[in-house]
Coordinates of C-alpha atoms and ligand atoms in Angstrom, one line a residue:
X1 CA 104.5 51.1 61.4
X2 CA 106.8 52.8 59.5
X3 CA 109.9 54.5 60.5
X4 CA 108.3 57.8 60.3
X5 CA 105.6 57.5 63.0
X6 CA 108.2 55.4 64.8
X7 CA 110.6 58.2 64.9
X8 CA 107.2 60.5 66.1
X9 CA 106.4 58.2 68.6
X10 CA 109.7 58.6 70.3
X11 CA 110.2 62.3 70.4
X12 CA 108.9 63.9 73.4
X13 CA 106.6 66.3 73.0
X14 CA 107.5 69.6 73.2
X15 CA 106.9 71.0 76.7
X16 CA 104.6 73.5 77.3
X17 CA 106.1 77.3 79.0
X18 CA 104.1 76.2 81.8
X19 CA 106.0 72.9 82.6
X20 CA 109.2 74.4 81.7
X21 CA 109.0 76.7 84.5
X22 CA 107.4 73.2 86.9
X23 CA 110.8 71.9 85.9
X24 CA 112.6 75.3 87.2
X25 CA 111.2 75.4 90.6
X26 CA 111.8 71.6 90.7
X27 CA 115.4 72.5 90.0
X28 CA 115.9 75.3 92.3
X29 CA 113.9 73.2 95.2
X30 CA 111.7 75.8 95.5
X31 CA 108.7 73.1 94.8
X32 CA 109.2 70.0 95.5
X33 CA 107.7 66.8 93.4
X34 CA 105.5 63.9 94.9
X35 CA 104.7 62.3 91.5
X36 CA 101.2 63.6 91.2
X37 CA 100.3 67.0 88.9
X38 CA 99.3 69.8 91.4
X39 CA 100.3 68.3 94.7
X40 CA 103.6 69.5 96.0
X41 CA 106.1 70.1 99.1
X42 CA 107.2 73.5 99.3
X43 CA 110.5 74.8 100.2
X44 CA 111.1 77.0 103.0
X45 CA 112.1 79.8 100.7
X46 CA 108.7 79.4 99.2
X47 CA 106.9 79.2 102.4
X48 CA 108.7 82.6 103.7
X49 CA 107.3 84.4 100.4
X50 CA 104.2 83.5 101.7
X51 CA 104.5 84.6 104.6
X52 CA 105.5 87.5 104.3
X53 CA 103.0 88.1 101.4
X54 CA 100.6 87.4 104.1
X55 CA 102.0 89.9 106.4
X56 CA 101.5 92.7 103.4
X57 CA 97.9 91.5 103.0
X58 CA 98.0 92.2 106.9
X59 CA 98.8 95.3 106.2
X60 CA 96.3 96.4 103.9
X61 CA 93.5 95.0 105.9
X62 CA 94.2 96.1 109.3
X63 CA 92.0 98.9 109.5
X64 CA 89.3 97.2 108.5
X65 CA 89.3 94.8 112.1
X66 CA 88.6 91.8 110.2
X67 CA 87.6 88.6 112.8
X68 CA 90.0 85.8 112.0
X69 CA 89.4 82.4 111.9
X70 CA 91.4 79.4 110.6
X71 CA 89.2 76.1 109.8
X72 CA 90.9 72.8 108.7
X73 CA 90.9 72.1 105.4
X74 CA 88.0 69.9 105.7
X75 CA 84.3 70.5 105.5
X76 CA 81.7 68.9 107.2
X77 CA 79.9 66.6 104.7
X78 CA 76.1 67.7 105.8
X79 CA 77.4 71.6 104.8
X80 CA 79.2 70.6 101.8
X81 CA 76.0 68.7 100.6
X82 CA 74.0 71.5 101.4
X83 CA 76.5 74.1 99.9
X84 CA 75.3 73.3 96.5
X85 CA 78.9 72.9 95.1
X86 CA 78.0 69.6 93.5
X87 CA 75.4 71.1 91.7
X88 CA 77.8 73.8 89.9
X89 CA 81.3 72.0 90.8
X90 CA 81.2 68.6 90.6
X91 CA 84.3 67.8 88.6
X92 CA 86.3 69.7 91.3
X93 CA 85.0 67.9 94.7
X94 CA 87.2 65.6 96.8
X95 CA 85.5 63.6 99.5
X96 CA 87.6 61.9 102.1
X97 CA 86.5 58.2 102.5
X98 CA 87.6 55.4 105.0
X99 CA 88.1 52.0 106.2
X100 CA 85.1 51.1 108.5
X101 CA 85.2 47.7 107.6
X102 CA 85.5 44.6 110.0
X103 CA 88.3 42.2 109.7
X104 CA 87.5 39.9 106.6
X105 CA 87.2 42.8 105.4
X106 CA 90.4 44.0 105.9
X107 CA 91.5 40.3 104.6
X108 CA 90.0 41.3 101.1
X109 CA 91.4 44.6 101.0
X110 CA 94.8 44.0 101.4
X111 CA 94.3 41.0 98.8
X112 CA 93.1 43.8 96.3
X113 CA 96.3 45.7 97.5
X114 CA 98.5 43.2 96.9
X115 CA 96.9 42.3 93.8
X116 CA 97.0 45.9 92.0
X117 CA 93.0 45.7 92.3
X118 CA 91.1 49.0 93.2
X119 CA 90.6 48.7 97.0
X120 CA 89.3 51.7 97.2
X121 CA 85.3 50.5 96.8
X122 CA 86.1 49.1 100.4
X123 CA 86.1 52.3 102.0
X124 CA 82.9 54.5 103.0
X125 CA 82.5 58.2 103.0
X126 CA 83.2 60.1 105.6
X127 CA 81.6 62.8 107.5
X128 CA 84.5 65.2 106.0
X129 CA 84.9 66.6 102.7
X130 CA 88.1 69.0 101.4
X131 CA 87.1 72.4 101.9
X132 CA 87.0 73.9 98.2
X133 CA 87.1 77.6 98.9
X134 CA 88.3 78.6 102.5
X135 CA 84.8 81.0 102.8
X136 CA 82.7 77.5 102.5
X137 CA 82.8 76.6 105.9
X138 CA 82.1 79.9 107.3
X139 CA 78.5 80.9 106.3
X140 CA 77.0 78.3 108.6
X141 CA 79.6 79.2 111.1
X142 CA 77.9 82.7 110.5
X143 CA 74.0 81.8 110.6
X144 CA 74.0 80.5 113.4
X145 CA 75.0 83.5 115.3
X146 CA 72.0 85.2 114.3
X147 CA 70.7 88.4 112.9
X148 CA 73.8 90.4 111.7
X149 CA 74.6 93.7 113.8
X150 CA 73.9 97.3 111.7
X151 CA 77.4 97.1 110.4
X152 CA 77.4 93.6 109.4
X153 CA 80.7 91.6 109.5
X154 CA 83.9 91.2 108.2
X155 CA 85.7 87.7 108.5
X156 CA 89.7 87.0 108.0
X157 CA 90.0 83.7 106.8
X158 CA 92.9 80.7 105.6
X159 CA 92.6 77.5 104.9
X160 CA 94.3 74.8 102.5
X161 CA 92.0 74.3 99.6
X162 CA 91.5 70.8 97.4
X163 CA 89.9 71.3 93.7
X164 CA 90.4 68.7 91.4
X165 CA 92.3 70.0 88.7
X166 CA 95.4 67.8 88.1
X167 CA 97.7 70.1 85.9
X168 CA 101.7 70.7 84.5
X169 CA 100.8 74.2 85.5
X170 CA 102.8 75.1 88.8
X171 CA 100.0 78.1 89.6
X172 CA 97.2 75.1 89.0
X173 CA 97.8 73.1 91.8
X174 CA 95.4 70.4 93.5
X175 CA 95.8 71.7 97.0
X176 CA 97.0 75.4 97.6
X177 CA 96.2 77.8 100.0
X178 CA 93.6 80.8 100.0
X179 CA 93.2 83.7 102.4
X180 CA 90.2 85.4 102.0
X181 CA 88.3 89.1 103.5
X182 CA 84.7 88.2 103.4
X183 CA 82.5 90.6 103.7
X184 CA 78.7 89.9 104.9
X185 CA 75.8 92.9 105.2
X186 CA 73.4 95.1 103.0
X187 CA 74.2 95.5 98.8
X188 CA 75.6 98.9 100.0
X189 CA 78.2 97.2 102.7
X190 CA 79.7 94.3 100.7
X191 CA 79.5 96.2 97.3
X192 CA 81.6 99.0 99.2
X193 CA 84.4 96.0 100.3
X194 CA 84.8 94.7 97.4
X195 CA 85.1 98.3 94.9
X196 CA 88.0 99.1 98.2
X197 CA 89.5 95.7 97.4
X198 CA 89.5 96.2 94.0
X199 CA 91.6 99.0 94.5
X200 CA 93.5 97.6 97.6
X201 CA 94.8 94.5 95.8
X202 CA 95.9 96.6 92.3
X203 CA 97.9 99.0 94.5
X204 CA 99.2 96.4 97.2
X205 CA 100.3 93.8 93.9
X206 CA 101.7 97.4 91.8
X207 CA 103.9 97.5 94.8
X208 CA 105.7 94.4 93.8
X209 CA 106.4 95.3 91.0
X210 CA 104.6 92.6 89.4
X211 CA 103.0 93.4 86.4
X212 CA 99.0 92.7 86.1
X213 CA 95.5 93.4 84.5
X214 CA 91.9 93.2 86.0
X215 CA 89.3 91.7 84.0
X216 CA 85.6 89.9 84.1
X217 CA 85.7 86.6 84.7
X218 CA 84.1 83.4 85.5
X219 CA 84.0 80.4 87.9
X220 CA 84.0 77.1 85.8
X221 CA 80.5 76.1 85.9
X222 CA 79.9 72.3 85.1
X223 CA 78.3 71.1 82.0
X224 CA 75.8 73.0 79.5
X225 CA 73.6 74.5 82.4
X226 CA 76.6 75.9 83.8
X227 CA 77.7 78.0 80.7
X228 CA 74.7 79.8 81.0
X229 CA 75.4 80.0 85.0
X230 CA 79.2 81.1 83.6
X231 CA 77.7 83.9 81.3
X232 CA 75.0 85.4 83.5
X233 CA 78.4 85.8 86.5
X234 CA 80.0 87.7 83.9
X235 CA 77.5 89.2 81.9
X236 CA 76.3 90.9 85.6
X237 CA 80.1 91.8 86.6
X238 CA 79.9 89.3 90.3
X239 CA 83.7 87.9 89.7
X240 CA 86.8 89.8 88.9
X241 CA 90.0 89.0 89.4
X242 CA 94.0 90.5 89.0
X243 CA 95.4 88.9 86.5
X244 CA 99.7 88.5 86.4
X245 CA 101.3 86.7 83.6
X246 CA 103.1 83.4 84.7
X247 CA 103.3 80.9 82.7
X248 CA 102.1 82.7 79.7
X249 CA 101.6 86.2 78.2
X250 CA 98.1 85.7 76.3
X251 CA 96.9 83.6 79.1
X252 CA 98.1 85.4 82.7
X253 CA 97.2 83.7 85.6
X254 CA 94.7 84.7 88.5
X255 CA 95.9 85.8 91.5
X256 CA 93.1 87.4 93.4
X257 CA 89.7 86.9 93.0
X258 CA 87.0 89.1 93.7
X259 CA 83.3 87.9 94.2
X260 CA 80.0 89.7 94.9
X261 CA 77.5 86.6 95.6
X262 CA 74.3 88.6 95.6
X263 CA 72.3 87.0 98.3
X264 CA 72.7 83.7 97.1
X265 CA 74.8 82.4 100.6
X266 CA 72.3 84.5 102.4
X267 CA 69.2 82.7 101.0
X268 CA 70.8 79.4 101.2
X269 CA 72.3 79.8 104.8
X270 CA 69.3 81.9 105.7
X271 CA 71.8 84.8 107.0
X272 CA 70.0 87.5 108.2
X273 CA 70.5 91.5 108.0
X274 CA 69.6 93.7 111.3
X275 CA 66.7 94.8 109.4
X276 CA 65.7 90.8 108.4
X277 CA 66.7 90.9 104.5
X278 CA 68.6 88.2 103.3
X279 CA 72.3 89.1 104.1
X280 CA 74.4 89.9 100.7
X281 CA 78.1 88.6 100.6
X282 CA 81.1 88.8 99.1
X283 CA 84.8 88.0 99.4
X284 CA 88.4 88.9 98.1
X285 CA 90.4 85.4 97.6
X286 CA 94.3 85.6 97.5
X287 CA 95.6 82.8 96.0
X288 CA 99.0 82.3 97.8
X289 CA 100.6 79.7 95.7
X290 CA 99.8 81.7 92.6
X291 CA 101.1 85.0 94.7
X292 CA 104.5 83.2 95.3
X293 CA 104.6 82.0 92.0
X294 CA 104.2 85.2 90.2
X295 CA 107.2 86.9 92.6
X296 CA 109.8 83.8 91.8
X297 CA 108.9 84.4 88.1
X298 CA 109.2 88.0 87.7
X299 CA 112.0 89.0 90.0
X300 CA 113.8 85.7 89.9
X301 CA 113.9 81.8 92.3
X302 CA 116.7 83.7 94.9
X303 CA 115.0 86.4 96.9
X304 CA 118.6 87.3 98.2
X305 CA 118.6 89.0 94.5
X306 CA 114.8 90.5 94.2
X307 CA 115.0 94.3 93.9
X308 CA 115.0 95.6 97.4
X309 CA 112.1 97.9 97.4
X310 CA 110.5 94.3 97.2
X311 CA 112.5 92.5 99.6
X312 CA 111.6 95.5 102.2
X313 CA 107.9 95.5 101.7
X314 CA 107.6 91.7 102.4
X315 CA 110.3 91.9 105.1
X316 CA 110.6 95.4 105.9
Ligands
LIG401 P1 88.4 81.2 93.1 O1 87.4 80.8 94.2 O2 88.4 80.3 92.0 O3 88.1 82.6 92.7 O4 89.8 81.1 93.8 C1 90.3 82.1 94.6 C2 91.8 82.3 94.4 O5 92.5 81.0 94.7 C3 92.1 82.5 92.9 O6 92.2 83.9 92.7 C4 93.5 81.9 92.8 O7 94.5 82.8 93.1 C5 93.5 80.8 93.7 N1 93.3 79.5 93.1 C6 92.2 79.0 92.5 N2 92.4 77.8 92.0 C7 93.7 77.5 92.2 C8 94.5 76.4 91.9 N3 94.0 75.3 91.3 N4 95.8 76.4 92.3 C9 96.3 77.5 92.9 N5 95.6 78.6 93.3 C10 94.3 78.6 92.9
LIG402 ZN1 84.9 83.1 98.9

């Protein structure tokens, strides 16, 4: 080796915008670090941002008489299996596995332990899996109430959400929260939600004052099939979503999604219209992590100094 690439070798890396501003909300204690990329405590600061936030979405869907329901963030295996989300999201999936050994067992595993040996082939999967997207859970939840009434049906949803995606981004975490309107009837009804939300979500982020873009865009499909998967979702305009820059100018960072899914969780759940077609779906995801984020960026990590017109919208 000579002493160039030793000097190289030494140097750290420059770090990237987005891991500068991890290392910020480290600092201010705003996030807090557990070792692992993407999975972190969150200060109560950061927790009253999104709570608040969450009191604005209130706000902007309270006409519409949403149902709410919160599931865990787990999902039963036999519905995630049936989902289909390993066909088109396998690199994202978390399964939660056990000890359901007897006490050899046990013996062996905590030799492994000891040893710095994997002892994680000694546990079994599970009848739970992390609940990807919070609407996953709810479209068996909605089949099995039957045919939908005239109007169809509107659902309120939060849950914690696991996707595998271990990152230096702050706004790409590994479990972050999602609160989504999903909206279940005829092409006419759930189009009609999601054009309102379209509009809903520009105005209610404008009001921020956060600065943002909507665009086309693309869930990340798995493998060669799933480009073609990816390109058809844009090509046919199902997935938008409000765009704010973060960690970057040239690459803002998506902070609401919003999906048409066709019929596809209609044919798959067998959902059923009043007048027996396959129900059509779709849903407006906020990502509230990313919502946070994008407020402590823009207008500063001490709400105390955020312009007031802000500070009186969230906390009025
Ligand atoms: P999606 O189902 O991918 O459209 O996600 C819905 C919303 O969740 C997005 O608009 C994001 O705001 C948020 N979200 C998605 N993935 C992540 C992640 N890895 N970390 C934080 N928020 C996320
Ligand atoms: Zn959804």
């Amino acid at each position: 080796m000579n002493m160039h690439t030793r000097t190289a070798s030494i140097i750290p890396a420059e770090k990237s915008a987005a891991e500068t501003f991890l290392d910020e909300l480290f600092d201010a204690g705003l996030l807090i670090d557990t070792g692992v990329d993407g999975l972190y405590g969150r200060s109560g600061a950061f927790e009253d941002v999104i709570n608040a936030f969450n009191g604005l979405v209130a706000k902007y869907g309270a006409a519409d008489k949403a149902t709410a329901i919160h599931f865990p963030p787990g999902i039963a295996r036999r519905l995630f299996e049936k989902s289909g989300y390993m066909k088109s999201f396998p690199q994202l999936a978390g399964t939660v596995h056990s000890f359901m050994g007897g006490e050899a067992d046990h013996c062996s595993l905590l030799a492994d332990l000891e040893a710095g040996q994997d002892w994680t082939e000694q546990q079994q999967a599970t009848d739970v899996v992390l609940t990807p997207a919070a609407c996953y859970p709810l479209y068996p939840t909605v089949a099995k109430r039957g045919p939908l009434p005239e109007q169809g049906r509107l659902y309120d949803l939060q849950s914690y959400c696991f996707r595998h995606e271990p990152s230096k981004d702050p706004a790409r975490m590994q479990m972050f929260r999602m609160r989504e309107f999903v909206r279940i009837g005829s092409p006419d009804q759930v189009c009609a939600f999601r054009e309102s939300w379209l509009d809903r979500g520009q105005k209610m982020m404008a009001s921020l004052l956060l600065p943002l873009t909507v665009d086309l865009a693309n869930d990340p499909f798995f493998g060669r099939a799933g480009k073609m998967l990816a390109n058809n979702q844009r090509d046919t305009g199902l997935k938008f979503e409000l765009l704010i820059p973060v960690t970057s100018e040239e690459k803002p960072t998506a902070c609401l999604s919003f999906n048409y899914h066709q019929d596809h969780f209609g044919s798959l759940w067998n959902i059923r219209s009043a007048d027996g077609e396959q129900a059509h779906t779709a849903c407006v995801g906020f990502g509230m992590e990313r919502v946070a984020l994008a407020l402590f960026k823009h207008h500063g990590p001490d709400v105390e100094g955020w312009p007031t017109e802000v500070r009186k919208l969230l906390w009025g």
